[in-house]
Short mmCIF file of C-alpha atoms in Angstrom, two decimals:
data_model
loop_
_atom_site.label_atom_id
_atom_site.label_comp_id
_atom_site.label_asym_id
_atom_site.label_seq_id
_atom_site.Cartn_x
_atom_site.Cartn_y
_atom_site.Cartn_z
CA UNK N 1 57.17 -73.55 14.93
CA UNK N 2 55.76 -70.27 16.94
CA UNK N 3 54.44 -71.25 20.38
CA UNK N 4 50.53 -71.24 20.35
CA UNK N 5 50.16 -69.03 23.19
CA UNK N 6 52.36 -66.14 21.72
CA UNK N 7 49.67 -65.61 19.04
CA UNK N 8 47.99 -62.38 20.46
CA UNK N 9 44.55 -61.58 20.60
CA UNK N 10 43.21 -58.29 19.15
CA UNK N 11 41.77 -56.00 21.31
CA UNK N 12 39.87 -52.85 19.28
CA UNK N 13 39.32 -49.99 21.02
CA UNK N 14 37.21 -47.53 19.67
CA UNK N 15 37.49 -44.52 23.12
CA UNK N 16 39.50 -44.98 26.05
CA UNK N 17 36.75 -45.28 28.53
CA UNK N 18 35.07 -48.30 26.45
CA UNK N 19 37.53 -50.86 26.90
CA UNK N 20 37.28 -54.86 26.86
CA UNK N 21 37.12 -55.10 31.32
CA UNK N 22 36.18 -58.60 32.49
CA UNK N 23 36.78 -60.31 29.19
CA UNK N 24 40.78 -59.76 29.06
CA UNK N 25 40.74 -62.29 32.50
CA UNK N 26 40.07 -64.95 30.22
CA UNK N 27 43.03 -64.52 28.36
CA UNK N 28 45.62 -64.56 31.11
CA UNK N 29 48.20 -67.28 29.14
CA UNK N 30 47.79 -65.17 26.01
CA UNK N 31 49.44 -61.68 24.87
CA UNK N 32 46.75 -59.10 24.18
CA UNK N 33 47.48 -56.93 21.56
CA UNK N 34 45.37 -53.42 22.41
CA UNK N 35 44.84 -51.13 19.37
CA UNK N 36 42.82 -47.58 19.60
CA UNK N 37 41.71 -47.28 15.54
CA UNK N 38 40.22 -43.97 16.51
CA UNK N 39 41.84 -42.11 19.01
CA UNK N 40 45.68 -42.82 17.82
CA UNK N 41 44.75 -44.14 14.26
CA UNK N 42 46.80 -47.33 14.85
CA UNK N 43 46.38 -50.16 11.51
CA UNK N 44 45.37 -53.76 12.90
CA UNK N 45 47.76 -56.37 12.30
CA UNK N 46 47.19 -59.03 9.56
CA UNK N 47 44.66 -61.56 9.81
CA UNK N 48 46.89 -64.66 10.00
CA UNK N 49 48.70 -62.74 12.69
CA UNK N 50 46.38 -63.14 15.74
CA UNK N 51 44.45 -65.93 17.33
CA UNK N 52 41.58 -64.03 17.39
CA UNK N 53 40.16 -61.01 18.22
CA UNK N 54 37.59 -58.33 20.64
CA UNK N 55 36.14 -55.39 19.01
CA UNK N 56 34.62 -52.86 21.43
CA UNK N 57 31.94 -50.35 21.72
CA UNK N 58 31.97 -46.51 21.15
CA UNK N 59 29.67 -43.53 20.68
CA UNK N 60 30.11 -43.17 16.99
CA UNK N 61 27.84 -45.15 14.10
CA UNK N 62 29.02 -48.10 12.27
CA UNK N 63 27.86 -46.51 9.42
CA UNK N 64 30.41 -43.28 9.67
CA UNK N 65 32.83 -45.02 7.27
CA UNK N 66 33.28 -41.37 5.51
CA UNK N 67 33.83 -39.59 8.75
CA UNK N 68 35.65 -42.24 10.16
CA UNK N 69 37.59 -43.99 7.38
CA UNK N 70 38.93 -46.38 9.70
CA UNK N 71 36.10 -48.21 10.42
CA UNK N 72 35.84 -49.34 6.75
CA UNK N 73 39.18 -50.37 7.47
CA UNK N 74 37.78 -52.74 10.52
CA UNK N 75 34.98 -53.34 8.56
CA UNK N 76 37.24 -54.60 5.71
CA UNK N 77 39.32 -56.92 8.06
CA UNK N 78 36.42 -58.02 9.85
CA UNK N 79 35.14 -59.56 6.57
CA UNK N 80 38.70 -61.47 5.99
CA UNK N 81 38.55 -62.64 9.64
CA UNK N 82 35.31 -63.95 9.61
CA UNK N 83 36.17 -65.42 6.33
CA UNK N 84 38.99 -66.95 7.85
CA UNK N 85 37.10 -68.29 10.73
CA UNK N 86 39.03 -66.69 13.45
CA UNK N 87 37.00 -65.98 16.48
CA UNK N 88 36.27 -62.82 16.53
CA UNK N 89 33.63 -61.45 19.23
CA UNK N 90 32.09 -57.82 18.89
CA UNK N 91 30.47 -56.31 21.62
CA UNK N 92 28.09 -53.17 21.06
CA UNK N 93 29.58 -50.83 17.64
CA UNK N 94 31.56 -54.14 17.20
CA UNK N 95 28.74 -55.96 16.82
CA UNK N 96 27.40 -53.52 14.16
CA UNK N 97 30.63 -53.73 12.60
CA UNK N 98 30.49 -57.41 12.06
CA UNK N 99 27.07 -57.14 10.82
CA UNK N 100 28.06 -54.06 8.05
CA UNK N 101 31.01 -56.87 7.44
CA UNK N 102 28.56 -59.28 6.24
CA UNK N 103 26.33 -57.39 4.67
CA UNK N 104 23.28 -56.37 6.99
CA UNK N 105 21.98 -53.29 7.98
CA UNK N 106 23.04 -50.99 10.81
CA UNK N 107 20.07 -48.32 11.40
CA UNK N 108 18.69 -46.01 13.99
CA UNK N 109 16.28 -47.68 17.24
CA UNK N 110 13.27 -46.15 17.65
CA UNK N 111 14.25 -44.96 21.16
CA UNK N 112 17.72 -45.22 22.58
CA UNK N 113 18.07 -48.50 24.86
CA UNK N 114 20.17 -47.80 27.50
CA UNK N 115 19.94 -49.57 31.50
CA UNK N 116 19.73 -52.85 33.04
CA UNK N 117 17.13 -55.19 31.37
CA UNK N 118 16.68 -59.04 30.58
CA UNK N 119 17.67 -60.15 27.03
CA UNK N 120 16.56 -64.32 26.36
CA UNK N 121 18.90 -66.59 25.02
CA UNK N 122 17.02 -68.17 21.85
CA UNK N 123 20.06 -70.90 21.76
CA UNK N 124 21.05 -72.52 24.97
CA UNK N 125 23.08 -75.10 23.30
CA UNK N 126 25.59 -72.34 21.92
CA UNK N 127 28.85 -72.46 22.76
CA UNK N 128 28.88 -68.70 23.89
CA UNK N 129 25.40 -67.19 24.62
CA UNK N 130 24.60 -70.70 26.13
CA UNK N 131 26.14 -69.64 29.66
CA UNK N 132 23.20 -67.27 30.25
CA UNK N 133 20.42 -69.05 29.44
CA UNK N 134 17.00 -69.18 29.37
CA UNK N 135 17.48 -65.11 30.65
CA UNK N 136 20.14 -62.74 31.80
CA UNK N 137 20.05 -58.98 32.90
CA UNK N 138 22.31 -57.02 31.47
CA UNK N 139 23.56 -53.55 30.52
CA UNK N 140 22.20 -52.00 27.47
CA UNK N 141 23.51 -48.94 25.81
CA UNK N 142 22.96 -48.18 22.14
CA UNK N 143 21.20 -46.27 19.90
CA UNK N 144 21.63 -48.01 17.14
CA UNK N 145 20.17 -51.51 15.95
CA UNK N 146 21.12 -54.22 13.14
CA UNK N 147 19.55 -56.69 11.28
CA UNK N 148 20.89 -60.03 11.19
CA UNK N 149 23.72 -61.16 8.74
CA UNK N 150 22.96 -63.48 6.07
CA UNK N 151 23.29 -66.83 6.87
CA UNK N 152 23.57 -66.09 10.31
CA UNK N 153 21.63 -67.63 13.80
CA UNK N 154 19.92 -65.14 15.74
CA UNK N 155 21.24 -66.02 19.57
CA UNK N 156 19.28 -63.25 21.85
CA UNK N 157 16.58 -60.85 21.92
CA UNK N 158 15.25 -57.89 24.53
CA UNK N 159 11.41 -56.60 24.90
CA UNK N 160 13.06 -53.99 22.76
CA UNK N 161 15.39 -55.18 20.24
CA UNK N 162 14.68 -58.65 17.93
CA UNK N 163 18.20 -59.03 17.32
CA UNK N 164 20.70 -58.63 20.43
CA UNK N 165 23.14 -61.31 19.85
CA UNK N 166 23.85 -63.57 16.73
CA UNK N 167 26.44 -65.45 15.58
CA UNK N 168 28.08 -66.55 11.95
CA UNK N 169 30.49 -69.36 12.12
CA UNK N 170 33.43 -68.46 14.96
CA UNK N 171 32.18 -64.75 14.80
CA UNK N 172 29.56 -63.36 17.31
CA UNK N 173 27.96 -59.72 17.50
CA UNK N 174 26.19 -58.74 21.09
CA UNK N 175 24.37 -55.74 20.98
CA UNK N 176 24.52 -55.70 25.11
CA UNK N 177 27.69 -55.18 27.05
CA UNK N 178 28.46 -58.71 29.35
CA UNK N 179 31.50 -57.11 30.22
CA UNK N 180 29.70 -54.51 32.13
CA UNK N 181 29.79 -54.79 35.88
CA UNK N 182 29.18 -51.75 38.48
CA UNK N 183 32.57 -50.87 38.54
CA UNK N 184 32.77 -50.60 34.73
CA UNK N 185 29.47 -48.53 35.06
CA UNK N 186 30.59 -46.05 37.52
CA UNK N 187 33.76 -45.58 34.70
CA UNK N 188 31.62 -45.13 32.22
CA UNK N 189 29.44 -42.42 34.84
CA UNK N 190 32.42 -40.39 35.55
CA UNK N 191 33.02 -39.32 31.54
CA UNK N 192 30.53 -36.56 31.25
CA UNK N 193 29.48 -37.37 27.68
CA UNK N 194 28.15 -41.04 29.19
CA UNK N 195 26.40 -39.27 32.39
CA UNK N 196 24.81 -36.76 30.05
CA UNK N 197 23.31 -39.49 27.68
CA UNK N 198 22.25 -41.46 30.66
CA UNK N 199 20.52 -38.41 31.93
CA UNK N 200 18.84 -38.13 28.47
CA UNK N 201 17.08 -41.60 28.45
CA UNK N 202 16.23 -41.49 32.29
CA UNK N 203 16.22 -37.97 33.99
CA UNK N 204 18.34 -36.66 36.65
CA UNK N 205 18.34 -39.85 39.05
CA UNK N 206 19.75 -41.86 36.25
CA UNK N 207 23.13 -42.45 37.99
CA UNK N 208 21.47 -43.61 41.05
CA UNK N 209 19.21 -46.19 39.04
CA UNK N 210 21.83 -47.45 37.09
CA UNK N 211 23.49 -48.31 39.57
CA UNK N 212 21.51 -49.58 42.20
CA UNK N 213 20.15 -52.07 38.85
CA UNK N 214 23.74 -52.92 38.69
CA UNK N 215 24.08 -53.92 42.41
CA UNK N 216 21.05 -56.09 41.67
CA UNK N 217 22.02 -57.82 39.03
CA UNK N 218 25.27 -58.22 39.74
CA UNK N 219 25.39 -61.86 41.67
CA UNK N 220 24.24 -64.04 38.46
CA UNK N 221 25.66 -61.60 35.82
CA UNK N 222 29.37 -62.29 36.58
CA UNK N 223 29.62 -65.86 36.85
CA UNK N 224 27.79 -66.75 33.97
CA UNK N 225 29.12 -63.63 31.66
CA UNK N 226 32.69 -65.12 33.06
CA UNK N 227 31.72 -68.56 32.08
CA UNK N 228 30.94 -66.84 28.65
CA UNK N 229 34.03 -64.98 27.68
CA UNK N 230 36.25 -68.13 29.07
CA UNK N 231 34.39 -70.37 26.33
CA UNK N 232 35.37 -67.63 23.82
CA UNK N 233 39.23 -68.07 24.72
CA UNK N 234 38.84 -71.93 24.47
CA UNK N 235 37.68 -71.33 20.65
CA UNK N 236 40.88 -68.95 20.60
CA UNK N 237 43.04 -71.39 21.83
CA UNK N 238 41.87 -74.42 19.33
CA UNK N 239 42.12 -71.69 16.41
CA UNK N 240 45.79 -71.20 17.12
CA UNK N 241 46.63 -74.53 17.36
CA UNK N 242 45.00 -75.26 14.08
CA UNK N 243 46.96 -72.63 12.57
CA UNK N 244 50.38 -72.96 14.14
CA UNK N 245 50.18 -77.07 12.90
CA UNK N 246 49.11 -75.41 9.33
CA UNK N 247 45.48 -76.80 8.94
CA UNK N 248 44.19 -72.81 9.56
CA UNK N 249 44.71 -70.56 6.34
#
């Protein structure tokens, strides 16, 4: 019988600079498996082979399956994984992912939605999205926007965007980033393409507002985001026990 905490859990990485941060300290007992679909064209392991699984943000659309013909292929597993019930958590173009896995639309915002601003939890009673209720400031930064899956429980919302968060059996999509911190931001700051987009939404001082809205909201974001990705490894952890005692297909 394989040990429960060597199943891995899938990290996606979509660019370098866009990487999973806070949320791998909640999986300190467990082996993270870290794959970069786009920049080295690694395949993702089987389903059955992982206790469950992060997909991560990047610049590109979820819809650039022809350009990109590995995210069909994420898209693809996504589906199985969900199916599956493996917990799966998307943050950002992983969220879009799931949501293109399941059927819903992935389209253009009307404006871009990018800096620090309060999304409300709609759910305080779920497992996840629970931790920051009734409201939580947080780092937006997408261009892109998704209607909810079939079937699925819209979990968050911003003055901006109806759907920010939703979830569809042991699968969640967040359009925000809770992983974001001000360290993460001033990463994200130093590659050029990032400044220059930020620049874009909010002028030539956007570096300094970004971040001084990071040092604000900072205090409350990080133990209740922490809170957050720590309930997401407890559903990892019960998933691999079901499946290394063979109730888990």
């Amino acid at each position: 019988m394989t040990p429960t905490g060597h199943l891995p859990v899938l990290v996606v990485r979509h660019v370098t600079w866009e990487g999973p941060h806070r949320i791998l300290r909640a999986f300190d007992d467990r082996p993270v498996h870290l794959v970069d679909t786009l920049p080295a064209g690694a395949a993702l392991p089987p389903v059955d082979t992982v206790a469950g699984a992060v997909f991560m943000g990047g610049p590109m659309s979820a819809n650039d399956t022809d350009r990109l013909p590995q995210l069909a292929a994420e898209i693809t597993w996504l589906r199985q994984a969900v199916a599956a019930d493996v917990p799966v958590l998307g943050i950002c173009l992983g969220a879009q992912l799931i949501a293109r896995a399941l059927g819903a639309r992935v389209y253009p915002a009307a404006t871009k939605e990018l800096g620090w601003a309060p999304i409300d939890i709609l759910d305080d009673t779920d497992p996840l999205l629970g931790a920051l209720a009734p409201r939580r400031t947080v780092l937006h930064w997408h261009g892109e926007i998704l209607d909810p899956p079939p079937g699925s429980a819209v979990l968050a919302r911003s003055a901006q965007t109806a759907c920010q968060a939703f979830r569809v059996g042991n699968a969640w999509g967040m359009l925000f980033h809770p992983e974001a911190d001000r360290e993460l931001l001033d990463e994200w700051l130093a590659e050029p393409s990032m400044a220059a987009e930020a620049e874009q939404v909010h002028g030539p001082t956007a570096a300094h507002r970004l971040r001084a809205d990071a040092d604000a909201a900072e205090p409350e974001l990080l133990a209740t985001t922490d809170a957050m990705f720590a309930a997401f490894a407890t559903r990892i952890a019960a998933h691999a026990d079901r499946y290394v005692a063979g109730t888990t297909a």
